[in-house]
Coordinates of C-alpha atoms and ligand atoms in Angstrom, one line a residue:
X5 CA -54.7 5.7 6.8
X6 CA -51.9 4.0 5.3
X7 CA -49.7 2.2 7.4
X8 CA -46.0 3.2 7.7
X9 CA -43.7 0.9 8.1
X10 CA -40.0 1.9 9.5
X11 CA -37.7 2.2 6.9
X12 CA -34.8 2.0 8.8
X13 CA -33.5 -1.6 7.8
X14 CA -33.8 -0.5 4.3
X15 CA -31.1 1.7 4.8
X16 CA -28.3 -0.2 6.3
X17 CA -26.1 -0.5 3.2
X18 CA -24.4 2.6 1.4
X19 CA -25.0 1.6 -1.9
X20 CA -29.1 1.9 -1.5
X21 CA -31.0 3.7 -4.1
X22 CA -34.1 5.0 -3.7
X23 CA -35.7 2.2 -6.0
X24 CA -34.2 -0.4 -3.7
X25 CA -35.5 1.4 -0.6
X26 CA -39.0 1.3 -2.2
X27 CA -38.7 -2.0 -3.6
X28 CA -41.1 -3.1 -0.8
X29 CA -43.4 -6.0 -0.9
X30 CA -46.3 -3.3 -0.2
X31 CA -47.3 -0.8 -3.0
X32 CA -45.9 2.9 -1.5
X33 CA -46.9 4.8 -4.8
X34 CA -49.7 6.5 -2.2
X35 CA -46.5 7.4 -0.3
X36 CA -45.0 10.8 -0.2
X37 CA -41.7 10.4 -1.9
X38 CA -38.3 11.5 0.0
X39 CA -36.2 14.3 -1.4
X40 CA -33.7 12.7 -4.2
X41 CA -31.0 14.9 -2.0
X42 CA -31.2 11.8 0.3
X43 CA -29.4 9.7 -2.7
X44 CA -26.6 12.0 -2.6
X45 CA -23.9 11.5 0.0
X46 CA -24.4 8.3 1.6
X47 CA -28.0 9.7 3.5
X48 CA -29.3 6.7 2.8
X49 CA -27.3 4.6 4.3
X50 CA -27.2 4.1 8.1
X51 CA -24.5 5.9 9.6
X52 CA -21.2 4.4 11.3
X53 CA -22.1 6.2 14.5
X54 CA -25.2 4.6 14.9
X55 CA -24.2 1.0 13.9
X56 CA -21.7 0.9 16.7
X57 CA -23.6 3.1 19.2
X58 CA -23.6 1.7 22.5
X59 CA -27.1 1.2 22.6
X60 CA -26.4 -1.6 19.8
X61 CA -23.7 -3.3 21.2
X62 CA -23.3 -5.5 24.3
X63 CA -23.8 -3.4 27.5
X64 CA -20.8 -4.0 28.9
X65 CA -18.7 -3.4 25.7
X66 CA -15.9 -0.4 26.2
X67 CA -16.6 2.1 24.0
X68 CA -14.0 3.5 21.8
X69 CA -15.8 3.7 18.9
X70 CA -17.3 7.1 18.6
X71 CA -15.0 9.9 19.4
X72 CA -16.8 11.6 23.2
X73 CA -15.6 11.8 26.6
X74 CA -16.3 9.3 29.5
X75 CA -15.6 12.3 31.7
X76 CA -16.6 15.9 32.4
X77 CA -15.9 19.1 31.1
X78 CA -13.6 20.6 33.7
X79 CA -15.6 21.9 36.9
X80 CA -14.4 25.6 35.9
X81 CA -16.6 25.6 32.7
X82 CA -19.6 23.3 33.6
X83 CA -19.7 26.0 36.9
X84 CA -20.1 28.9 34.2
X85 CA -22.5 26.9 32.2
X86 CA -24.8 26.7 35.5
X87 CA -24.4 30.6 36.2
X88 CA -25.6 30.8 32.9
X89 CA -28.6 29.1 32.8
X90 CA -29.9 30.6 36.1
X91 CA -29.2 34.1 34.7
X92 CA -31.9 35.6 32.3
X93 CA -30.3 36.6 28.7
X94 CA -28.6 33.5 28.6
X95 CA -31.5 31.6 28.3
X96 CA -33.0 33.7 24.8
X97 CA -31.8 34.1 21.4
X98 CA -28.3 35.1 21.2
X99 CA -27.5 37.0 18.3
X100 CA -26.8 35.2 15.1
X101 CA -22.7 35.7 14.9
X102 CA -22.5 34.3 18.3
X103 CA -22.8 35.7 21.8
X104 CA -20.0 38.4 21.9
X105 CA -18.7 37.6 25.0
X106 CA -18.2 34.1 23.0
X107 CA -16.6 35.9 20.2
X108 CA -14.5 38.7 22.0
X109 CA -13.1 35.3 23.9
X110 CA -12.2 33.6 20.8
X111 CA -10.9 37.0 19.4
X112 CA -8.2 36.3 22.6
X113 CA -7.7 33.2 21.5
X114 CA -6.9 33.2 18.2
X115 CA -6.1 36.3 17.5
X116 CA -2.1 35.5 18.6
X117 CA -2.7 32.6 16.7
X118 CA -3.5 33.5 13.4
X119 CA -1.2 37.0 13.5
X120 CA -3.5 38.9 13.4
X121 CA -6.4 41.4 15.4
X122 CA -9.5 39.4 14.6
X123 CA -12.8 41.5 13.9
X124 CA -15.5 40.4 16.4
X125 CA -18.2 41.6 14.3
X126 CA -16.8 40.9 10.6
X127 CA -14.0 37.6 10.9
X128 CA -15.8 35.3 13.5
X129 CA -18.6 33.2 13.8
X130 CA -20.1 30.8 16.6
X131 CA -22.4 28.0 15.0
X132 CA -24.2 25.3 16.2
X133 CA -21.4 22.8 16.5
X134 CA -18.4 22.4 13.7
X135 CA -20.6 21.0 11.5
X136 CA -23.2 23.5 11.1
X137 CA -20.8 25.8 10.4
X138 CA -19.4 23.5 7.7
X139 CA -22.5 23.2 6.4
X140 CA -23.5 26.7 6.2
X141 CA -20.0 27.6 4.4
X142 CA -21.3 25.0 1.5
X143 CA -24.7 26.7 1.6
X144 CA -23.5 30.1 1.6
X145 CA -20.8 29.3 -1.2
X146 CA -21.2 26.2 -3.4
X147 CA -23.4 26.2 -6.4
X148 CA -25.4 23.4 -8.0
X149 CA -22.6 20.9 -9.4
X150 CA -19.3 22.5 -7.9
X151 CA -17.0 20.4 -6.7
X152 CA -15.6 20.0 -3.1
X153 CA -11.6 18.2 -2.7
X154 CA -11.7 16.0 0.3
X155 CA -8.8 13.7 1.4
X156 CA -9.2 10.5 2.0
X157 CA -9.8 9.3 4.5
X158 CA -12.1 12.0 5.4
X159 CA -15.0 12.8 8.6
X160 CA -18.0 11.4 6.8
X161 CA -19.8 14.1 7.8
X162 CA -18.3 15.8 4.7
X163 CA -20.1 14.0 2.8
X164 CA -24.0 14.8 3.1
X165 CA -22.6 18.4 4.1
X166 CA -21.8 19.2 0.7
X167 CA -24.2 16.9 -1.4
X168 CA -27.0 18.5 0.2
X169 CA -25.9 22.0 -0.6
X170 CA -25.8 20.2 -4.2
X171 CA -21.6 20.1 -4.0
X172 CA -19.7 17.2 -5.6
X173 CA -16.7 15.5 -3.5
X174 CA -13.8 14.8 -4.8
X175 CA -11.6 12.5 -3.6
X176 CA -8.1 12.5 -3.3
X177 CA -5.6 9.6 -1.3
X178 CA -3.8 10.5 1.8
X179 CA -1.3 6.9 1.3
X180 CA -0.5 5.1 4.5
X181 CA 3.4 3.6 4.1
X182 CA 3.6 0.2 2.4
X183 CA 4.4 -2.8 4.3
X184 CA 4.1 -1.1 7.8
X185 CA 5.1 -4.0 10.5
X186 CA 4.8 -2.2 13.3
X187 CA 4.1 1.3 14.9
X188 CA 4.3 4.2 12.4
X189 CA 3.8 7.8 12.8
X190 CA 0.8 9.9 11.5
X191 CA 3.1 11.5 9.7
X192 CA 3.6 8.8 7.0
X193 CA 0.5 9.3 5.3
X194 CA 1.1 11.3 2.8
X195 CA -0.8 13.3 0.1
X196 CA 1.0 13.0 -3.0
X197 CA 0.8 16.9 -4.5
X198 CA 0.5 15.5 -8.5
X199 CA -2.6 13.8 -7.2
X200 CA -3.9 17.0 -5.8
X201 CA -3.2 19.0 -8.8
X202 CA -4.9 16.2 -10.8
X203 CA -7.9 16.9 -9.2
X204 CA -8.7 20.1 -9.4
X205 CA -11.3 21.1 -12.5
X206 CA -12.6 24.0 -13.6
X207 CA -15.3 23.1 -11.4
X208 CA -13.4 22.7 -8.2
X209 CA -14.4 25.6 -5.2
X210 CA -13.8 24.4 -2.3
X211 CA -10.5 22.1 -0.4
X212 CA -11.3 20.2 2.7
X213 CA -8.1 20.5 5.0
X214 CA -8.4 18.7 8.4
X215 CA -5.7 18.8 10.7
X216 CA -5.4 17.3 13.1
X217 CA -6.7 14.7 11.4
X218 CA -9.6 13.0 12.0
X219 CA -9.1 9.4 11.5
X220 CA -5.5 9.3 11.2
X221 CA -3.8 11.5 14.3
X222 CA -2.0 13.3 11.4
X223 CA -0.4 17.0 11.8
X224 CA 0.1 18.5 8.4
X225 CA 3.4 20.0 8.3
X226 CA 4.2 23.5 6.8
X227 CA 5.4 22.2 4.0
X228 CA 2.4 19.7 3.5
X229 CA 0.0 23.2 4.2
X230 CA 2.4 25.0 1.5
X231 CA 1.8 22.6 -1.1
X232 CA -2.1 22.4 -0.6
X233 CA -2.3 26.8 -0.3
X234 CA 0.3 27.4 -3.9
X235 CA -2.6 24.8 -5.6
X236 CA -5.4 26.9 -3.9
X237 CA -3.9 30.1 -5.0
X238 CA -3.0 29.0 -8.1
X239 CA -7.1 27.6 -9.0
X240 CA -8.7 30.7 -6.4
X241 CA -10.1 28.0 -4.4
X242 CA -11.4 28.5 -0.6
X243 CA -9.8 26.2 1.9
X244 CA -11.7 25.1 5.0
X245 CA -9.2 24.5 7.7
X246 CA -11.2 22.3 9.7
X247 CA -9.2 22.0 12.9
X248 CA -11.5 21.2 15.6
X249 CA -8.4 18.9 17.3
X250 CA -6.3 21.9 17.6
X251 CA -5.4 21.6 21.0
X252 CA -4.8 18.0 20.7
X253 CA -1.5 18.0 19.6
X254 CA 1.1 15.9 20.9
X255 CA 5.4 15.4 21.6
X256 CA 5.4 19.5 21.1
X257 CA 5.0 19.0 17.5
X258 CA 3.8 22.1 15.3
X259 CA -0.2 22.5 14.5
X260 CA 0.5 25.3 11.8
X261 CA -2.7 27.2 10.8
X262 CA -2.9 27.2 7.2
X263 CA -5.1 30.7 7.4
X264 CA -1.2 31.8 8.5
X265 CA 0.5 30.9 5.3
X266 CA 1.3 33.8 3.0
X267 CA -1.8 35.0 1.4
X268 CA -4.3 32.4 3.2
X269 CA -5.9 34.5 5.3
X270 CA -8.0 35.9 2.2
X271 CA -9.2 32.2 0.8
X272 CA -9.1 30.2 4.6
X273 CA -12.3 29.6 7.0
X274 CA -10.8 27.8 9.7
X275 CA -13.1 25.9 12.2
X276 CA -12.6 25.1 15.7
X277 CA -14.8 23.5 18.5
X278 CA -16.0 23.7 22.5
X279 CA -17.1 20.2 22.0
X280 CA -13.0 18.9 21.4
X281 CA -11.8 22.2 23.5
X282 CA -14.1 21.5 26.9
X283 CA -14.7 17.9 26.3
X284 CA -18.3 18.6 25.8
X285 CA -19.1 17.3 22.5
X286 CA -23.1 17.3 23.3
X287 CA -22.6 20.9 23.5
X288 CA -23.0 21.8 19.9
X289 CA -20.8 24.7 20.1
X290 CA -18.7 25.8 17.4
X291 CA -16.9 28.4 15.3
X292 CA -15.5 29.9 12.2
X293 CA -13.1 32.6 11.7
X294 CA -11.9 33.8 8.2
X295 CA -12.4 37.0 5.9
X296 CA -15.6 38.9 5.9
X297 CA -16.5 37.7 2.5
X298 CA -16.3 34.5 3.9
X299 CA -17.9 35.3 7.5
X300 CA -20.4 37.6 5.9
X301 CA -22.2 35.0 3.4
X302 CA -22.0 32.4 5.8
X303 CA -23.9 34.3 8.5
X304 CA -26.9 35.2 6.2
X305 CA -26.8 31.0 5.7
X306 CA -26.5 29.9 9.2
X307 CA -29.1 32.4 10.1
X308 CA -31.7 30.8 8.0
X309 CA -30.4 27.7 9.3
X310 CA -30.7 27.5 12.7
X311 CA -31.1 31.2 13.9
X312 CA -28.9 31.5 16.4
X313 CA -26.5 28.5 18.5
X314 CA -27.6 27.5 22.2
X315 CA -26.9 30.5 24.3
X316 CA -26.3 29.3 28.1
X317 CA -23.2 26.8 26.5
X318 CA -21.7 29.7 24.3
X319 CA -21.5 31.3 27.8
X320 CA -19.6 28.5 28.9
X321 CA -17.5 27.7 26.3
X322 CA -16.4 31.5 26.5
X323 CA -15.7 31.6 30.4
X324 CA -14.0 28.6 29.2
X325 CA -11.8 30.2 26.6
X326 CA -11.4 33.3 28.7
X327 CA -9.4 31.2 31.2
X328 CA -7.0 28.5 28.9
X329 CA -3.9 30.9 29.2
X330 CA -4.0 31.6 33.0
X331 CA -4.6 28.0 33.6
X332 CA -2.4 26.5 31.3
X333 CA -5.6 24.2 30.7
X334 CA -4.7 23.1 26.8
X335 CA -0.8 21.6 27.7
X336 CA -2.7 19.9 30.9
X337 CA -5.6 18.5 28.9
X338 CA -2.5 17.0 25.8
X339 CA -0.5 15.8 28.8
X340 CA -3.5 13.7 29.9
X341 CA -4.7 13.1 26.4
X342 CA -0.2 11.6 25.5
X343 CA -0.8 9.4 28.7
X344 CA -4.2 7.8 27.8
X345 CA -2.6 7.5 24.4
X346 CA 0.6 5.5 25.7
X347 CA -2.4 3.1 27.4
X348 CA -4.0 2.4 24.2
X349 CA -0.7 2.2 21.9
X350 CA 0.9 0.2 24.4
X351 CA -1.5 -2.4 24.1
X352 CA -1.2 -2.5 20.2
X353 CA 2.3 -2.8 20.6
X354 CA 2.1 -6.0 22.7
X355 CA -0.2 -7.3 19.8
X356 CA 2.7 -6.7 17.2
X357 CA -0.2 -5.6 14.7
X358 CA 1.0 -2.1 13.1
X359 CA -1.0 0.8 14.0
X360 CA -1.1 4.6 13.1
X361 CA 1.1 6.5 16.0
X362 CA -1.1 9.5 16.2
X363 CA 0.2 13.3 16.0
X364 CA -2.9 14.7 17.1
X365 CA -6.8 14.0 17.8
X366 CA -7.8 11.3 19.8
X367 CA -7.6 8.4 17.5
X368 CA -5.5 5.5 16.7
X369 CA -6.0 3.2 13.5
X370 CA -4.8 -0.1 14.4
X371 CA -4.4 -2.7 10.7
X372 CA -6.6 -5.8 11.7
X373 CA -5.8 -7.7 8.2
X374 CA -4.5 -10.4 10.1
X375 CA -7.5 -10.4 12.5
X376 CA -9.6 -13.3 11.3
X377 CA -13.4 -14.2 12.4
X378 CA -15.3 -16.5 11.0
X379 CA -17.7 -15.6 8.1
X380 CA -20.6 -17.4 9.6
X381 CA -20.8 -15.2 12.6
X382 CA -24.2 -13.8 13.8
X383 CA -23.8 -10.3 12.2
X384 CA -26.1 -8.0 12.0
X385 CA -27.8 -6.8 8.6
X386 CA -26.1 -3.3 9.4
X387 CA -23.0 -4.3 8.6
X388 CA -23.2 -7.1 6.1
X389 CA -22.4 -5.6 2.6
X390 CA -19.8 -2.8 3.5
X391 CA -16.1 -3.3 4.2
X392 CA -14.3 -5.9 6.0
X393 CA -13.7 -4.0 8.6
X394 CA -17.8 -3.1 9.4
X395 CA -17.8 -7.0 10.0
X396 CA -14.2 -7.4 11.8
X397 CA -15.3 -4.0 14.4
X398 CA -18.4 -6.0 15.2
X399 CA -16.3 -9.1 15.8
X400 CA -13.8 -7.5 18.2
X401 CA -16.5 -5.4 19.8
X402 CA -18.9 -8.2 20.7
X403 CA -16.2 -11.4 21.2
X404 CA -13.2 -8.5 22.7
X405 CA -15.6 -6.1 24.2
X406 CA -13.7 -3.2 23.1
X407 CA -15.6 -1.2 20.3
X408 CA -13.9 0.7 17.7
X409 CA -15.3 2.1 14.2
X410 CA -14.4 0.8 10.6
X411 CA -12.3 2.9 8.6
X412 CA -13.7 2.3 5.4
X413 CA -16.6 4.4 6.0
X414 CA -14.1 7.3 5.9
X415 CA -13.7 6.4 2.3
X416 CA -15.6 6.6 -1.0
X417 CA -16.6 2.9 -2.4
X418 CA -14.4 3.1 -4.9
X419 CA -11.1 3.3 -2.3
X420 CA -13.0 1.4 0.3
X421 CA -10.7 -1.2 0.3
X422 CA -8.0 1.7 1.4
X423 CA -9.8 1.9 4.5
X424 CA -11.4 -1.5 5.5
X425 CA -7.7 -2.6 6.2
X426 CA -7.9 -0.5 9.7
X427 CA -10.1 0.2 12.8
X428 CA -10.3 3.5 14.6
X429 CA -10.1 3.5 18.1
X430 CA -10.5 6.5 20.2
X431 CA -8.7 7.6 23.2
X432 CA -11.0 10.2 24.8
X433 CA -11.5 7.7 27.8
X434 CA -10.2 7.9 31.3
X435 CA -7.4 5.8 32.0
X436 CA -8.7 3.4 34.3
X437 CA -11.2 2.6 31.2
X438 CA -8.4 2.7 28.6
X439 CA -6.1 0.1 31.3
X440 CA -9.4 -2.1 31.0
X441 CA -9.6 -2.1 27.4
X442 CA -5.7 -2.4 26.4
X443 CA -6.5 -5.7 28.8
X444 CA -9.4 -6.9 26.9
X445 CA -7.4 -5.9 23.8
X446 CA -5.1 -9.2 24.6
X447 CA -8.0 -11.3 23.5
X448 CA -7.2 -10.5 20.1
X449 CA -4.1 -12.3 19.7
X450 CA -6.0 -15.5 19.8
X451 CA -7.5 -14.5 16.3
X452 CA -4.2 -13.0 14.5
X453 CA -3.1 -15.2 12.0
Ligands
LIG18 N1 -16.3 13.5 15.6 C1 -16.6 12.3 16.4 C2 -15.9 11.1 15.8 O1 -15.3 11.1 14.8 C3 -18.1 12.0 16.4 C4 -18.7 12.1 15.1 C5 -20.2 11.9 15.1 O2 -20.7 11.2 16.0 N2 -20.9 12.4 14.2 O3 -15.9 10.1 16.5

């Protein structure tokens, strides 16, 4: 029997290869190789959400690092969830588009939404989580070498999504304002449109479009959204609206659903989420809802995939949908989500280091250029030989006790050093918690140089 060793601190840095991982000082040629597709999109390397997982980290460390809820889904859903699982369908296979209760509720929705009478049976489909569904769109439409636009920065999830399904990503710049002193809004990055243009081969299938976005807080605006949909149109490209933040959009500004734009319908599969909806990310319940030829494809991919999604949560997440309107539960949930982000931007202010004013999402990127730790600090392997900012998170999260996530990771290596300038940190706490953090945040101004 040969002995397996854990490979896992082999795969701490993202620029591993598969001859560095089996560099070893033991011979592993009677080893079964791994797939090459683990090369491809940074699989290799251990992932951001694990590095700073709470399980890693000093136990009394506040976490705003990954993006989940300290609290529950509200008592209204959680109650249907229960009914659910003491009834007896809802504990079997649902079918493969989704439970239809699921997807007549997201039908009422949307439908209002995108302008238009959404098909239940051709135009939506529930998945196991956002990106499952992501992931079965690149299965069901990307061939062997076809590229994929993604701005930067961009959920690194992206990534291994489309490598895997044997996609390329391209990357193109969303460009924070120079010289930012202070607070600035989302708003300010911008995608510049020549850049976009410039990107697009004859090889191109596929643009990423993420609003709100994920890390920055930003809303496209129309006339952002028009610029993107005139280059899809103009190179027949699909665009995946990912907008799993949609109902996390602040100061009554305008989430405008590309799908909506003249002629976007026809080339959009926009993708939403019970996990950002219900706050119930563990759920794993998603969906997508575009043409059939999108729809259709997909479903034959996500079938093979994973069957069918959990079914006592879809049965949730539609008693949940069923009920937003007559509850006014979305403006409730954003009122609570602006006051827990005047907590944590409140606390950046009294640092005086400039920070992204988020439009949307739960997350605010706050510059820590001028946050200075000393080199020789006990790091950990994991995040020795990626950005500044894997080292500077560790920093603040261990000596602070307020965890956040490095931004680079968000970025390809080539524009890493884009990124490694900010850390992200996420607002989906209570606001006791986030009082307790903005406190601890204070420490920092002892290291600000
Ligand atoms: N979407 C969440 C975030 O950005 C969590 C992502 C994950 O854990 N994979 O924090």
């Amino acid at each position: 029997m040969p002995s397996f060793r854990p490979l896992t601190r082999f795969f701490q840095s993202s620029r591993l290869t598969r001859a560095m991982v089996t560099q070893t000082p033991r011979d592993r040629s009677n080893l079964v190789p791994f797939s090459s597709r683990l090369e491809e999109g940074r699989a290799l390397a251990q992932d951001v959400w694990s590095i700073y997982n709470v399980a890693n980290l000093p136990a009394d460390c506040i976490n705003l690092g990954q993006g989940y809820m300290n609290f529950a889904p509200p008592k209204w859903v959680t109650e249907a969830a229960e009914q659910a699982l003491n009834s007896v369908t809802a504990n079997h296979y649902s079918h493969p588009k989704g439970r239809i209760r699921l997807r007549e509720a997201i039908k009422k929705v949307y439908s209002p939404q995108l302008h238009r009478d959404l098909n239940v049976e051709t135009e939506i489909l529930v998945t196991s989580g956002a990106n499952e569904g992501q992931y079965s769109v690149f299965t069901a439409f990307l061939e062997q070498g076809d590229e994929v636009i993604c701005f930067e920065p961009f959920f690194d999830q992206y990534l291994p999504s489309i490598t895997f399904n044997g996609g390329k990503p391209v990357y193109v710049p969303l460009h924070p304002p120079a010289h930012a002193t202070g607070k600035f809004s989302s708003n300010e990055w911008k995608i510049d449109p020549a850049e976009l243009r410039a990107a697009v081969t004859s090889r191109t299938k596929m643009i990423i479009v993420n609003t709100p976005h994920n890390p920055v807080g930003k809303v496209f605006t129309r006339e952002e959204l028009e610029t993107i949909a005139a280059i899809a149109e103009e190179f027949n490209l699909i665009v995946m609206a990912d907008e799993v933040y949609d109902c996390l959009v602040f100061d009554g500004k305008e989430h405008v659903r590309i799908a909506t734009l003249p002629g976007m319908w026809d080339r959009t599969v926009t993708v939403g989420s019970a996990g950002k909806s219900f706050a119930a990310t563990g759920w794993r319940v998603g969906w997508l809802i575009g043409p059939e030829y999108i729809i259709k494809p997909t479903l034959a991919a996500t079938t093979r995939i994973v069957f069918c999604s959990n079914s006592p949560l879809q049965e949730a997440a539609a008693a949940g949908l069923e009920q937003v309107q007559e509850r006014g539960f979305f403006q409730k949930q954003t009122d609570e989500y602006a006051e827990r982000r005047a907590v944590l931007t409140e606390a950046f202010d009294n640092l005086g280091l400039p920070y992204t004013m988020p439009d949307g999402s739960y997350f605010v990127l706050l510059d820590i250029s001028r946050v200075k730790f000393p080199e020789d600090y006990p790091f950990p392997e994991s995040v020795l030989g990626r950005g500044r900012d894997f080292r500077a998170c560790w920093f603040i999260a261990v000596e602070v006790g307020v965890s956040s996530i490095p931004v680079s990771e968000f970025y390809c290596e080539e524009h890493a050093n884009i990124g490694e300038v900010y850390a992200r940190f996420a607002f989906c706490k209570d606001v006791d918690t986030l009082h307790k953090a903005a406190e601890r945040l204070q420490k920092l101004k002892q290291y600000i140089v």
